[in-house]
C-alpha atoms as a printed R data frame, in Angstrom:
    type eleno elety resid chain resno       x       y       z
1   ATOM     1    CA   ALA     A     1 -21.541  28.621 -24.087
2   ATOM     2    CA   SER     A     2 -18.934  26.446 -24.920
3   ATOM     3    CA   TYR     A     3 -17.910  28.929 -29.248
4   ATOM     4    CA   CYS     A     4 -18.427  32.143 -26.152
5   ATOM     5    CA   ARG     A     5 -16.505  30.871 -23.701
6   ATOM     6    CA   SER     A     6 -13.304  30.167 -26.181
7   ATOM     7    CA   PHE     A     7 -13.464  33.628 -27.555
8   ATOM     8    CA   ILE     A     8 -13.154  35.567 -24.003
9   ATOM     9    CA   MET     A     9 -10.279  33.495 -24.488
10  ATOM    10    CA   LEU     A    10  -9.566  34.647 -27.748
11  ATOM    11    CA   ALA     A    11  -9.251  38.523 -26.176
12  ATOM    12    CA   HIS     A    12  -7.402  37.953 -23.603
13  ATOM    13    CA   ALA     A    13  -4.778  36.432 -25.481
14  ATOM    14    CA   LEU     A    14  -4.060  38.506 -28.294
15  ATOM    15    CA   ALA     A    15  -4.700  41.697 -25.832
16  ATOM    16    CA   SER     A    16  -1.777  39.971 -23.185
17  ATOM    17    CA   CYS     A    17   0.005  38.534 -26.228
18  ATOM    18    CA   ALA     A    18  -0.881  40.621 -28.960
19  ATOM    19    CA   PRO     A    19   4.125  39.628 -30.450
20  ATOM    20    CA   LYS     A    20   2.485  35.468 -29.498
21  ATOM    21    CA   GLN     A    21   0.914  35.414 -33.974
22  ATOM    22    CA   GLN     A    22   1.642  30.960 -32.681
23  ATOM    23    CA   VAL     A    23  -0.163  32.063 -29.945
24  ATOM    24    CA   ALA     A    24  -2.895  33.224 -31.418
25  ATOM    25    CA   LEU     A    25  -3.123  31.494 -33.947
26  ATOM    26    CA   ARG     A    26  -3.508  27.360 -32.300
27  ATOM    27    CA   LEU     A    27  -6.301  29.866 -29.972
28  ATOM    28    CA   ALA     A    28  -7.832  30.433 -32.886
29  ATOM    29    CA   ARG     A    29  -8.032  27.209 -34.180
30  ATOM    30    CA   SER     A    30  -9.770  25.282 -31.471
31  ATOM    31    CA   CYS     A    31 -12.179  27.661 -30.622
32  ATOM    32    CA   ALA     A    32 -13.012  26.605 -34.704
33  ATOM    33    CA   ARG     A    33 -13.166  23.627 -33.759
34  ATOM    34    CA   GLY     A    34 -15.402  24.731 -29.884
35  ATOM    35    CA   VAL     A    35 -13.109  21.002 -27.665
36  ATOM    36    CA   GLY     A    36 -10.336  21.811 -25.601
37  ATOM    37    CA   SER     A    37  -9.018  25.147 -23.786
38  ATOM    38    CA   PHE     A    38  -6.973  25.216 -21.231
39  ATOM    39    CA   SER     A    39  -6.419  28.247 -18.551
40  ATOM    40    CA   VAL     A    40  -2.916  28.576 -16.873
41  ATOM    41    CA   GLN     A    41  -2.475  29.862 -13.028
42  ATOM    42    CA   ARG     A    42   1.050  30.718 -11.286
43  ATOM    43    CA   ALA     A    43   1.485  29.592  -8.278
44  ATOM    44    CA   SER     A    44   1.267  33.067  -6.687
45  ATOM    45    CA   HIS     A    45  -2.019  32.864  -7.932
46  ATOM    46    CA   LYS     A    46  -2.423  35.259 -10.157
47  ATOM    47    CA   CYS     A    47  -3.228  34.617 -14.137
48  ATOM    48    CA   SER     A    48  -0.967  34.330 -16.431
49  ATOM    49    CA   ALA     A    49  -1.397  35.684 -20.022
50  ATOM    50    CA   MET     A    50  -4.479  32.827 -21.103
51  ATOM    51    CA   ALA     A    51  -2.893  30.798 -24.289
52  ATOM    52    CA   VAL     A    52  -4.271  27.631 -26.007
53  ATOM    53    CA   TYR     A    53  -1.429  24.718 -25.145
54  ATOM    54    CA   HIS     A    54  -4.249  21.484 -26.647
55  ATOM    55    CA   GLN     A    55  -2.832  20.992 -30.291
56  ATOM    56    CA   SER     A    56   0.937  21.657 -28.786
57  ATOM    57    CA   LEU     A    57  -0.122  18.939 -26.316
58  ATOM    58    CA   LEU     A    58  -1.582  16.387 -28.643
59  ATOM    59    CA   ASP     A    59   1.530  16.929 -30.545
60  ATOM    60    CA   GLN     A    60   3.597  16.268 -27.711
61  ATOM    61    CA   ALA     A    61   1.520  12.915 -26.782
62  ATOM    62    CA   ARG     A    62   1.319  11.377 -30.142
63  ATOM    63    CA   CYS     A    63   5.434  11.181 -30.797
64  ATOM    64    CA   MET     A    64   5.067   9.188 -27.439
65  ATOM    65    CA   VAL     A    65   2.931   6.776 -28.559
66  ATOM    66    CA   PRO     A    66   5.447   4.155 -29.502
67  ATOM    67    CA   PRO     A    67   5.023   2.916 -33.637
68  ATOM    68    CA   LEU     A    68   4.490  -0.532 -34.720
69  ATOM    69    CA   SER     A    69   7.420  -1.598 -36.315
70  ATOM    70    CA   GLY     A    70   6.770  -5.807 -36.844
71  ATOM    71    CA   ASP     A    71   9.914  -5.581 -35.614
72  ATOM    72    CA   ASN     A    72   8.072  -5.307 -30.983
73  ATOM    73    CA   TYR     A    73   8.671  -7.482 -28.711
74  ATOM    74    CA   LYS     A    74   5.782  -8.417 -26.133
75  ATOM    75    CA   GLY     A    75   5.523  -6.335 -23.258
76  ATOM    76    CA   GLN     A    76   7.843  -3.235 -25.500
77  ATOM    77    CA   HIS     A    77   4.469  -1.658 -25.342
78  ATOM    78    CA   GLY     A    78   3.117  -1.700 -21.957
79  ATOM    79    CA   LYS     A    79   3.141  -3.694 -18.837
80  ATOM    80    CA   VAL     A    80   0.404  -1.948 -16.621
81  ATOM    81    CA   GLY     A    81  -0.003  -3.176 -13.536
82  ATOM    82    CA   ILE     A    82  -4.346  -3.231 -11.490
83  ATOM    83    CA   VAL     A    83  -3.577  -3.121  -7.671
84  ATOM    84    CA   GLY     A    84  -7.488  -3.949  -7.195
85  ATOM    85    CA   GLY     A    85 -10.852  -5.846  -7.444
86  ATOM    86    CA   CYS     A    86 -12.519  -7.380  -3.861
87  ATOM    87    CA   ARG     A    87 -15.455  -9.485  -3.562
88  ATOM    88    CA   GLU     A    88 -17.524  -6.491  -3.912
89  ATOM    89    CA   TYR     A    89 -15.812  -4.871  -6.659
90  ATOM    90    CA   THR     A    90 -14.780  -6.886 -10.003
91  ATOM    91    CA   GLY     A    91 -16.082  -3.968 -11.899
92  ATOM    92    CA   ALA     A    92 -13.790  -1.696 -11.959
93  ATOM    93    CA   PRO     A    93 -10.288  -2.826 -11.793
94  ATOM    94    CA   TYR     A    94 -11.334  -5.047 -15.395
95  ATOM    95    CA   PHE     A    95 -12.493  -1.425 -16.455
96  ATOM    96    CA   ALA     A    96  -9.279  -0.407 -15.739
97  ATOM    97    CA   ALA     A    97  -7.477  -3.029 -17.099
98  ATOM    98    CA   GLU     A    98  -9.600  -3.345 -19.717
99  ATOM    99    CA   SER     A    99  -8.841   0.559 -21.816
100 ATOM   100    CA   ALA     A   100  -4.930  -0.014 -20.948
101 ATOM   101    CA   THR     A   101  -5.567  -3.007 -23.159
102 ATOM   102    CA   LYS     A   102  -8.040  -1.472 -26.039
103 ATOM   103    CA   MET     A   103  -4.504   1.991 -25.745
104 ATOM   104    CA   GLY     A   104  -2.380  -0.455 -27.144
105 ATOM   105    CA   SER     A   105  -0.791  -1.582 -23.624
106 ATOM   106    CA   ASP     A   106   0.849  -5.268 -24.387
107 ATOM   107    CA   LEU     A   107   0.770  -6.696 -21.108
108 ATOM   108    CA   ASN     A   108  -1.773  -5.612 -18.433
109 ATOM   109    CA   TYR     A   109  -2.639  -7.531 -14.812
110 ATOM   110    CA   VAL     A   110  -4.680  -7.335 -11.532
111 ATOM   111    CA   ILE     A   111  -4.014  -8.104  -8.684
112 ATOM   112    CA   CYS     A   112  -6.993  -8.875  -6.503
113 ATOM   113    CA   THR     A   113  -8.026 -11.219  -3.584
114 ATOM   114    CA   PRO     A   114  -9.235 -15.074  -4.719
115 ATOM   115    CA   SER     A   115 -12.529 -14.291  -3.685
116 ATOM   116    CA   ALA     A   116 -12.389 -11.368  -7.154
117 ATOM   117    CA   ALA     A   117 -10.106 -12.949  -8.928
118 ATOM   118    CA   PRO     A   118 -12.462 -15.817 -10.807
119 ATOM   119    CA   VAL     A   119 -15.031 -13.042 -12.339
120 ATOM   120    CA   ILE     A   120 -12.702 -10.869 -13.895
121 ATOM   121    CA   LYS     A   121 -10.806 -13.268 -15.249
122 ATOM   122    CA   GLY     A   122 -14.659 -14.617 -16.846
123 ATOM   123    CA   TYR     A   123 -15.178 -11.021 -18.227
124 ATOM   124    CA   SER     A   124 -11.620 -10.879 -20.795
125 ATOM   125    CA   PRO     A   125  -9.184 -13.848 -21.560
126 ATOM   126    CA   GLU     A   126  -6.270 -11.142 -21.988
127 ATOM   127    CA   LEU     A   127  -5.933 -10.222 -18.743
128 ATOM   128    CA   ILE     A   128  -3.503 -11.772 -16.651
129 ATOM   129    CA   VAL     A   129  -4.944 -12.365 -13.341
130 ATOM   130    CA   LEU     A   130  -2.962 -13.387  -9.989
131 ATOM   131    CA   PRO     A   131  -5.691 -13.774  -6.746
132 ATOM   132    CA   LEU     A   132  -2.232 -12.542  -4.558
133 ATOM   133    CA   LEU     A   133  -3.790 -10.262  -1.959
134 ATOM   134    CA   PRO     A   134  -5.050 -11.631   0.463
135 ATOM   135    CA   GLU     A   135  -8.905 -10.866   2.658
136 ATOM   136    CA   HIS     A   136  -9.714 -12.104   5.606
137 ATOM   137    CA   ASP     A   137 -12.753 -15.157   5.573
138 ATOM   138    CA   PRO     A   138 -16.326 -12.575   5.624
139 ATOM   139    CA   PHE     A   139 -17.534 -15.248   8.005
140 ATOM   140    CA   HIS     A   140 -14.273 -15.688  10.553
141 ATOM   141    CA   LEU     A   141 -14.335 -18.961   9.777
142 ATOM   142    CA   GLN     A   142 -10.581 -19.171   9.549
143 ATOM   143    CA   GLN     A   143  -8.094 -17.310  11.245
144 ATOM   144    CA   VAL     A   144  -5.224 -15.178   8.437
145 ATOM   145    CA   PRO     A   145  -2.080 -14.914  10.507
146 ATOM   146    CA   PRO     A   146  -0.499 -11.926   9.873
147 ATOM   147    CA   GLU     A   147   2.977 -12.983   9.041
148 ATOM   148    CA   VAL     A   148   0.941 -13.293   5.452
149 ATOM   149    CA   VAL     A   149   1.541  -9.860   4.233
150 ATOM   150    CA   ASP     A   150   5.141 -10.116   3.883
151 ATOM   151    CA   LYS     A   151   4.269 -13.538   2.328
152 ATOM   152    CA   ALA     A   152   2.104 -11.863  -0.318
153 ATOM   153    CA   VAL     A   153   3.868  -8.456  -1.365
154 ATOM   154    CA   ALA     A   154   6.676 -11.227  -1.090
155 ATOM   155    CA   ALA     A   155   5.163 -12.426  -3.108
156 ATOM   156    CA   LEU     A   156   3.969  -9.901  -5.596
157 ATOM   157    CA   GLN     A   157   7.878  -7.939  -5.780
158 ATOM   158    CA   PRO     A   158   8.779  -9.996  -9.074
159 ATOM   159    CA   TRP     A   159   5.706  -9.155 -10.873
160 ATOM   160    CA   VAL     A   160   5.766  -5.611  -9.450
161 ATOM   161    CA   LYS     A   161   9.406  -5.377 -11.029
162 ATOM   162    CA   ARG     A   162   8.907  -6.386 -14.726
163 ATOM   163    CA   LEU     A   163   5.608  -3.151 -15.141
164 ATOM   164    CA   THR     A   164   5.941   0.137 -16.883
165 ATOM   165    CA   CYS     A   165   3.054   2.066 -14.492
166 ATOM   166    CA   LEU     A   166   1.304   0.891 -11.204
167 ATOM   167    CA   VAL     A   167  -2.221   1.296 -10.004
168 ATOM   168    CA   VAL     A   168  -3.372   1.411  -7.190
169 ATOM   169    CA   GLY     A   169  -7.431   1.530  -6.503
170 ATOM   170    CA   PRO     A   170  -9.489   0.750  -8.728
171 ATOM   171    CA   GLY     A   171 -11.991  -1.589  -6.578
172 ATOM   172    CA   LEU     A   172  -9.613  -2.154  -4.272
173 ATOM   173    CA   GLY     A   173 -12.143  -1.828  -0.653
174 ATOM   174    CA   ASP     A   174 -10.988  -1.785   2.067
175 ATOM   175    CA   ASP     A   175 -10.069  -5.451   3.923
176 ATOM   176    CA   GLU     A   176  -7.825  -4.504   5.912
177 ATOM   177    CA   LEU     A   177  -5.063  -6.793   4.388
178 ATOM   178    CA   ALA     A   178  -5.642  -6.286   0.753
179 ATOM   179    CA   VAL     A   179  -5.324  -2.133   1.809
180 ATOM   180    CA   ALA     A   180  -1.692  -2.937   3.878
181 ATOM   181    CA   THR     A   181  -0.362  -4.977   0.430
182 ATOM   182    CA   SER     A   182  -1.549  -2.339  -1.399
183 ATOM   183    CA   GLU     A   183  -0.011  -0.182   1.120
184 ATOM   184    CA   ALA     A   184   3.622  -2.159   1.499
185 ATOM   185    CA   LEU     A   185   3.325  -2.507  -3.032
186 ATOM   186    CA   ILE     A   186   3.261   1.498  -3.753
187 ATOM   187    CA   ARG     A   187   6.435   1.549  -1.022
188 ATOM   188    CA   ALA     A   188   7.773  -0.557  -3.559
189 ATOM   189    CA   ALA     A   189   7.028   0.393  -6.599
190 ATOM   190    CA   ARG     A   190   7.810   4.709  -5.956
191 ATOM   191    CA   GLU     A   191  11.466   2.264  -4.395
192 ATOM   192    CA   ALA     A   192  12.307   0.937  -7.724
193 ATOM   193    CA   GLY     A   193  11.161   3.827  -9.748
194 ATOM   194    CA   ILE     A   194   8.284   2.448 -10.812
195 ATOM   195    CA   PRO     A   195   5.490   4.938 -12.105
196 ATOM   196    CA   LEU     A   196   2.603   5.018  -9.538
197 ATOM   197    CA   LEU     A   197  -1.380   6.223 -10.208
198 ATOM   198    CA   VAL     A   198  -3.091   6.414  -7.456
199 ATOM   199    CA   ASP     A   199  -7.020   6.004  -8.379
200 ATOM   200    CA   GLY     A   200 -10.156   4.969  -6.086
201 ATOM   201    CA   SER     A   201  -9.334   3.183  -2.707
202 ATOM   202    CA   GLY     A   202  -6.329   4.219  -3.002
203 ATOM   203    CA   ILE     A   203  -6.356   7.597  -2.225
204 ATOM   204    CA   ASN     A   204  -7.626   6.696   1.180
205 ATOM   205    CA   ILE     A   205  -4.213   4.221   1.723
206 ATOM   206    CA   ILE     A   206  -2.836   7.956   0.290
207 ATOM   207    CA   THR     A   207  -4.836  10.501   3.145
208 ATOM   208    CA   ARG     A   208  -3.850   7.769   6.047
209 ATOM   209    CA   THR     A   209  -0.486   8.221   5.113
210 ATOM   210    CA   PRO     A   210   0.565  11.433   3.333
211 ATOM   211    CA   SER     A   211   4.325  10.333   3.018
212 ATOM   212    CA   LEU     A   212   4.112   7.453   1.037
213 ATOM   213    CA   VAL     A   213   4.020   9.945  -2.680
214 ATOM   214    CA   GLN     A   214   5.062  13.083  -1.176
215 ATOM   215    CA   GLY     A   215   8.020  14.129  -3.019
216 ATOM   216    CA   TYR     A   216   7.446  10.907  -6.056
217 ATOM   217    CA   GLN     A   217   7.731  13.110  -9.020
218 ATOM   218    CA   LYS     A   218   6.782   9.420 -11.258
219 ATOM   219    CA   CYS     A   219   3.276   9.331  -9.248
220 ATOM   220    CA   VAL     A   220   0.196  10.570 -10.384
221 ATOM   221    CA   LEU     A   221  -2.735  11.126  -8.217
222 ATOM   222    CA   THR     A   222  -6.774  10.734  -9.534
223 ATOM   223    CA   PRO     A   223  -9.965  12.352  -6.714
224 ATOM   224    CA   ASN     A   224 -12.695  12.654  -7.412
225 ATOM   225    CA   ILE     A   225 -14.818  15.407  -5.716
226 ATOM   226    CA   ALA     A   226 -14.121  13.765  -2.283
227 ATOM   227    CA   GLU     A   227 -11.414  11.781  -2.870
228 ATOM   228    CA   LEU     A   228  -9.791  15.150  -3.131
229 ATOM   229    CA   GLY     A   229 -10.966  16.364   0.440
230 ATOM   230    CA   ARG     A   230  -9.975  14.339   1.892
231 ATOM   231    CA   LEU     A   231  -6.494  14.554   0.099
232 ATOM   232    CA   ALA     A   232  -6.147  17.831   1.607
233 ATOM   233    CA   GLN     A   233  -7.392  17.422   4.867
234 ATOM   234    CA   ALA     A   234  -4.780  14.960   5.239
235 ATOM   235    CA   VAL     A   235  -1.964  17.984   5.001
236 ATOM   236    CA   GLY     A   236  -4.520  20.410   6.348
237 ATOM   237    CA   VAL     A   237  -4.700  22.153   3.680
238 ATOM   238    CA   LYS     A   238  -8.907  23.737   4.071
239 ATOM   239    CA   LEU     A   239 -11.668  23.665   1.259
240 ATOM   240    CA   GLU     A   240 -14.215  26.629   1.374
241 ATOM   241    CA   GLY     A   241 -17.920  24.991   2.061
242 ATOM   242    CA   GLY     A   242 -19.705  21.740   1.716
243 ATOM   243    CA   ILE     A   243 -18.107  19.299  -1.324
244 ATOM   244    CA   GLY     A   244 -18.686  20.883  -3.978
245 ATOM   245    CA   ASN     A   245 -17.107  21.779  -7.743
246 ATOM   246    CA   GLN     A   246 -15.574  24.562  -6.264
247 ATOM   247    CA   TRP     A   247 -13.434  23.075  -4.144
248 ATOM   248    CA   GLN     A   248 -11.433  21.922  -7.580
249 ATOM   249    CA   GLN     A   249  -9.700  25.580  -7.261
250 ATOM   250    CA   HIS     A   250  -8.164  24.026  -4.718
251 ATOM   251    CA   ALA     A   251  -6.010  21.508  -6.368
252 ATOM   252    CA   GLN     A   252  -3.299  23.665  -6.745
253 ATOM   253    CA   GLU     A   253  -2.071  24.636  -2.886
254 ATOM   254    CA   VAL     A   254  -3.017  20.837  -2.452
255 ATOM   255    CA   ALA     A   255   0.037  19.274  -5.672
256 ATOM   256    CA   ALA     A   256   1.790  22.290  -3.646
257 ATOM   257    CA   ALA     A   257   0.962  20.108  -0.046
258 ATOM   258    CA   TYR     A   258   1.944  17.155  -1.711
259 ATOM   259    CA   GLY     A   259   5.286  17.962  -3.320
260 ATOM   260    CA   GLY     A   260   5.961  15.478  -6.076
261 ATOM   261    CA   PRO     A   261   2.973  14.177  -7.707
262 ATOM   262    CA   LEU     A   262   1.010  15.189 -10.482
263 ATOM   263    CA   LEU     A   263  -2.735  16.442  -9.658
264 ATOM   264    CA   ILE     A   264  -5.647  15.016 -11.544
265 ATOM   265    CA   SER     A   265  -8.425  16.778  -9.721
266 ATOM   266    CA   LYS     A   266 -11.238  14.973 -11.981
267 ATOM   267    CA   GLY     A   267 -15.013  16.867 -12.432
268 ATOM   268    CA   PRO     A   268 -16.714  19.034 -14.772
269 ATOM   269    CA   THR     A   269 -13.938  19.336 -16.788
270 ATOM   270    CA   ASP     A   270 -10.265  18.077 -15.852
271 ATOM   271    CA   ILE     A   271  -7.856  20.160 -13.857
272 ATOM   272    CA   ILE     A   272  -4.078  19.088 -13.706
273 ATOM   273    CA   THR     A   273  -1.862  20.468 -11.329
274 ATOM   274    CA   ASP     A   274   1.758  20.068  -9.879
275 ATOM   275    CA   GLY     A   275   1.710  22.301  -7.460
276 ATOM   276    CA   GLN     A   276   3.030  25.071  -9.563
277 ATOM   277    CA   CYS     A   277   1.071  26.345 -12.108
278 ATOM   278    CA   SER     A   278  -2.372  24.189 -13.933
279 ATOM   279    CA   ILE     A   279  -3.983  23.486 -17.086
280 ATOM   280    CA   THR     A   280  -7.475  22.799 -18.213
281 ATOM   281    CA   CYS     A   281  -8.668  19.930 -20.064
282 ATOM   282    CA   SER     A   282 -12.676  21.308 -21.363
283 ATOM   283    CA   VAL     A   283 -12.790  18.227 -24.114
284 ATOM   284    CA   THR     A   284 -16.448  18.193 -24.629
285 ATOM   285    CA   ALA     A   285 -17.286  14.585 -23.032
286 ATOM   286    CA   ALA     A   286 -21.278  13.183 -22.148
287 ATOM   287    CA   LEU     A   287 -23.438  14.486 -20.288
288 ATOM   288    CA   LYS     A   288 -24.057  11.680 -18.537
289 ATOM   289    CA   ARG     A   289 -22.365  11.026 -15.345
290 ATOM   290    CA   CYS     A   290 -21.409   6.779 -14.803
291 ATOM   291    CA   GLY     A   291 -19.783   4.813 -12.529
292 ATOM   292    CA   GLY     A   292 -16.618   3.017 -13.647
293 ATOM   293    CA   GLN     A   293 -15.446   5.799 -15.941
294 ATOM   294    CA   GLY     A   294 -11.980   7.428 -13.039
295 ATOM   295    CA   ASP     A   295 -11.205   3.684 -13.721
296 ATOM   296    CA   VAL     A   296 -10.994   3.535 -17.448
297 ATOM   297    CA   LEU     A   297  -8.939   7.479 -17.214
298 ATOM   298    CA   ALA     A   298  -7.111   5.646 -15.188
299 ATOM   299    CA   GLY     A   299  -6.031   2.758 -17.590
300 ATOM   300    CA   VAL     A   300  -6.169   4.685 -20.674
301 ATOM   301    CA   VAL     A   301  -3.577   7.484 -18.194
302 ATOM   302    CA   ALA     A   302  -1.787   4.296 -16.853
303 ATOM   303    CA   THR     A   303  -0.688   3.773 -21.096
304 ATOM   304    CA   LEU     A   304   0.379   7.212 -21.429
305 ATOM   305    CA   MET     A   305   2.430   6.874 -18.383
306 ATOM   306    CA   SER     A   306   4.210   3.545 -19.604
307 ATOM   307    CA   TRP     A   307   5.052   5.457 -22.847
308 ATOM   308    CA   SER     A   308   6.133   8.550 -21.784
309 ATOM   309    CA   ASN     A   309   7.901   7.044 -18.686
310 ATOM   310    CA   LYS     A   310  10.627   5.393 -22.404
311 ATOM   311    CA   SER     A   311   9.830   7.828 -24.707
312 ATOM   312    CA   ALA     A   312  11.992  10.747 -24.893
313 ATOM   313    CA   ARG     A   313  10.946  13.667 -22.867
314 ATOM   314    CA   ALA     A   314  10.038  16.691 -24.814
315 ATOM   315    CA   SER     A   315  10.519  20.574 -23.834
316 ATOM   316    CA   PRO     A   316   7.744  22.116 -21.525
317 ATOM   317    CA   PRO     A   317   5.657  23.240 -23.341
318 ATOM   318    CA   GLY     A   318   4.943  27.099 -22.569
319 ATOM   319    CA   ASP     A   319   5.322  29.133 -19.367
320 ATOM   320    CA   GLY     A   320   2.647  28.277 -16.876
321 ATOM   321    CA   ILE     A   321   2.423  24.427 -18.219
322 ATOM   322    CA   PRO     A   322   3.237  21.677 -15.119
323 ATOM   323    CA   ASP     A   323   6.182  21.254 -15.452
324 ATOM   324    CA   HIS     A   324   6.169  17.595 -14.939
325 ATOM   325    CA   PRO     A   325   7.101  13.888 -16.083
326 ATOM   326    CA   PHE     A   326   3.508  13.529 -17.021
327 ATOM   327    CA   THR     A   327   2.130  16.550 -17.605
328 ATOM   328    CA   VAL     A   328   1.695  15.204 -21.626
329 ATOM   329    CA   ALA     A   329   0.106  12.093 -20.670
330 ATOM   330    CA   ALA     A   330  -2.475  13.161 -18.632
331 ATOM   331    CA   TYR     A   331  -3.060  16.134 -20.617
332 ATOM   332    CA   ALA     A   332  -3.636  13.573 -23.514
333 ATOM   333    CA   GLY     A   333  -5.286  10.401 -20.891
334 ATOM   334    CA   CYS     A   334  -7.488  13.288 -19.856
335 ATOM   335    CA   SER     A   335  -8.318  14.781 -24.259
336 ATOM   336    CA   LEU     A   336  -9.065  10.971 -24.597
337 ATOM   337    CA   MET     A   337 -11.506   9.907 -21.762
338 ATOM   338    CA   ARG     A   338 -13.408  13.276 -22.773
339 ATOM   339    CA   ALA     A   339 -13.667  11.867 -26.426
340 ATOM   340    CA   ALA     A   340 -14.673   7.729 -25.639
341 ATOM   341    CA   SER     A   341 -17.226   8.916 -22.423
342 ATOM   342    CA   PHE     A   342 -18.751  11.585 -25.937
343 ATOM   343    CA   GLN     A   343 -18.515   9.344 -28.036
344 ATOM   344    CA   ALA     A   344 -20.420   6.491 -26.353
345 ATOM   345    CA   PHE     A   345 -23.747   8.738 -25.084
346 ATOM   346    CA   HIS     A   346 -24.137   9.673 -27.949
347 ATOM   347    CA   VAL     A   347 -24.666   6.537 -28.871
348 ATOM   348    CA   ALA     A   348 -26.430   5.570 -25.328
349 ATOM   349    CA   GLU     A   349 -27.122   8.865 -24.042
350 ATOM   350    CA   ARG     A   350 -28.962   8.384 -20.287
351 ATOM   351    CA   ALA     A   351 -28.848   4.606 -20.563
352 ATOM   352    CA   MET     A   352 -24.101   5.149 -20.711
353 ATOM   353    CA   VAL     A   353 -21.994   2.295 -17.954
354 ATOM   354    CA   ALA     A   354 -18.868   2.521 -18.235
355 ATOM   355    CA   GLY     A   355 -18.310  -0.368 -21.586
356 ATOM   356    CA   ASP     A   356 -19.731   1.678 -23.111
357 ATOM   357    CA   VAL     A   357 -17.306   3.602 -21.952
358 ATOM   358    CA   VAL     A   358 -14.320   0.970 -22.610
359 ATOM   359    CA   ARG     A   359 -15.927   0.464 -26.361
360 ATOM   360    CA   SER     A   360 -15.222   3.985 -27.097
361 ATOM   361    CA   VAL     A   361 -11.733   3.993 -25.812
362 ATOM   362    CA   ARG     A   362 -10.122   2.692 -29.438
363 ATOM   363    CA   PRO     A   363 -12.240   5.702 -31.916
364 ATOM   364    CA   ALA     A   364 -10.851   7.979 -29.395
365 ATOM   365    CA   PHE     A   365  -7.378   7.281 -29.697
366 ATOM   366    CA   LYS     A   366  -7.927   7.123 -33.706
367 ATOM   367    CA   GLN     A   367  -9.615  10.541 -33.601
368 ATOM   368    CA   VAL     A   368  -6.975  12.037 -30.200
369 ATOM   369    CA   PHE     A   369  -3.818  10.643 -31.709
370 ATOM   370    CA   GLU     A   370  -4.224   9.818 -35.341
371 ATOM   371    CA   GLY     A   371  -6.440  12.163 -36.418
372 ATOM   372    CA   HIS     A   372  -8.102  16.117 -34.720
373 ATOM   373    CA   VAL     A   373  -9.820  16.718 -31.399
């Protein structure tokens, strides 16, 4: 089926882009490999010529990877902070931070609640765990003073300012104090111009106050289907029918309403859009979607955002491709995540869990950035 779709795309490209032999050649190569394709669509919803920029974008992504020269200093290749982790959810922030580690980010932090910190520390000695997110006492035996949020933000400001990317949401939960502190950290990151990725529970913060990220280009939102629906509702975008993958066709409209952030709509294929145009990453992925895969994607993309923000920006890869600072990072991250899940599924099959995907990040990195995918 994938070959059929690819050759249909080839026919469209040759019909509408006959002079562009290079486009056709790239498309044919992609067909031969059977992986990765783009569908390009303008904001006017008129399809432009079907073309494959898969290899072009991955070539640009390879240029972002910092070289290992022997003269590097600690932290030069990334300092990623994950805001999340609470009494109930300790796996999600670990998967995000550990995935950044497997990508090659040097220093990776987890900013979590005190109840989550010992557990996450026990998962990995490589991670820097900061138990500075305030939380309520579940048994209400102790009263938490209202100024605790301001004190937490003040304590976290020096840590946040040193980051190359801040990820808000994995395993954050819904404790009011932790959520209020996370919202303040989003504001602080934006004021400091720090790249920001919002995922999981962090999406709920955005749906309550869309202005937190509206107009901020150094931001990536990574909603699943349900979260895409909440993002749409928050800005008045109507989605047709009940929850389902068909909602992804409105991803571009949702991104346009936020006017700045790049949106990655996760699904059977990943749609990446800045609100003006969209690209679709369809690199072969696992047949199973397990909990935690989105957290792995967050850590992978955050690392690539860190590298992208430090490297010289390449020229836009072509018409119809989102002209956004993190387009290449997003597409490469989706490609790598999908390749990692496919490798993990090949081994574990039905029993695949997020830990299997994390262990596949490094082999997938070699495949995407040092080989061919």
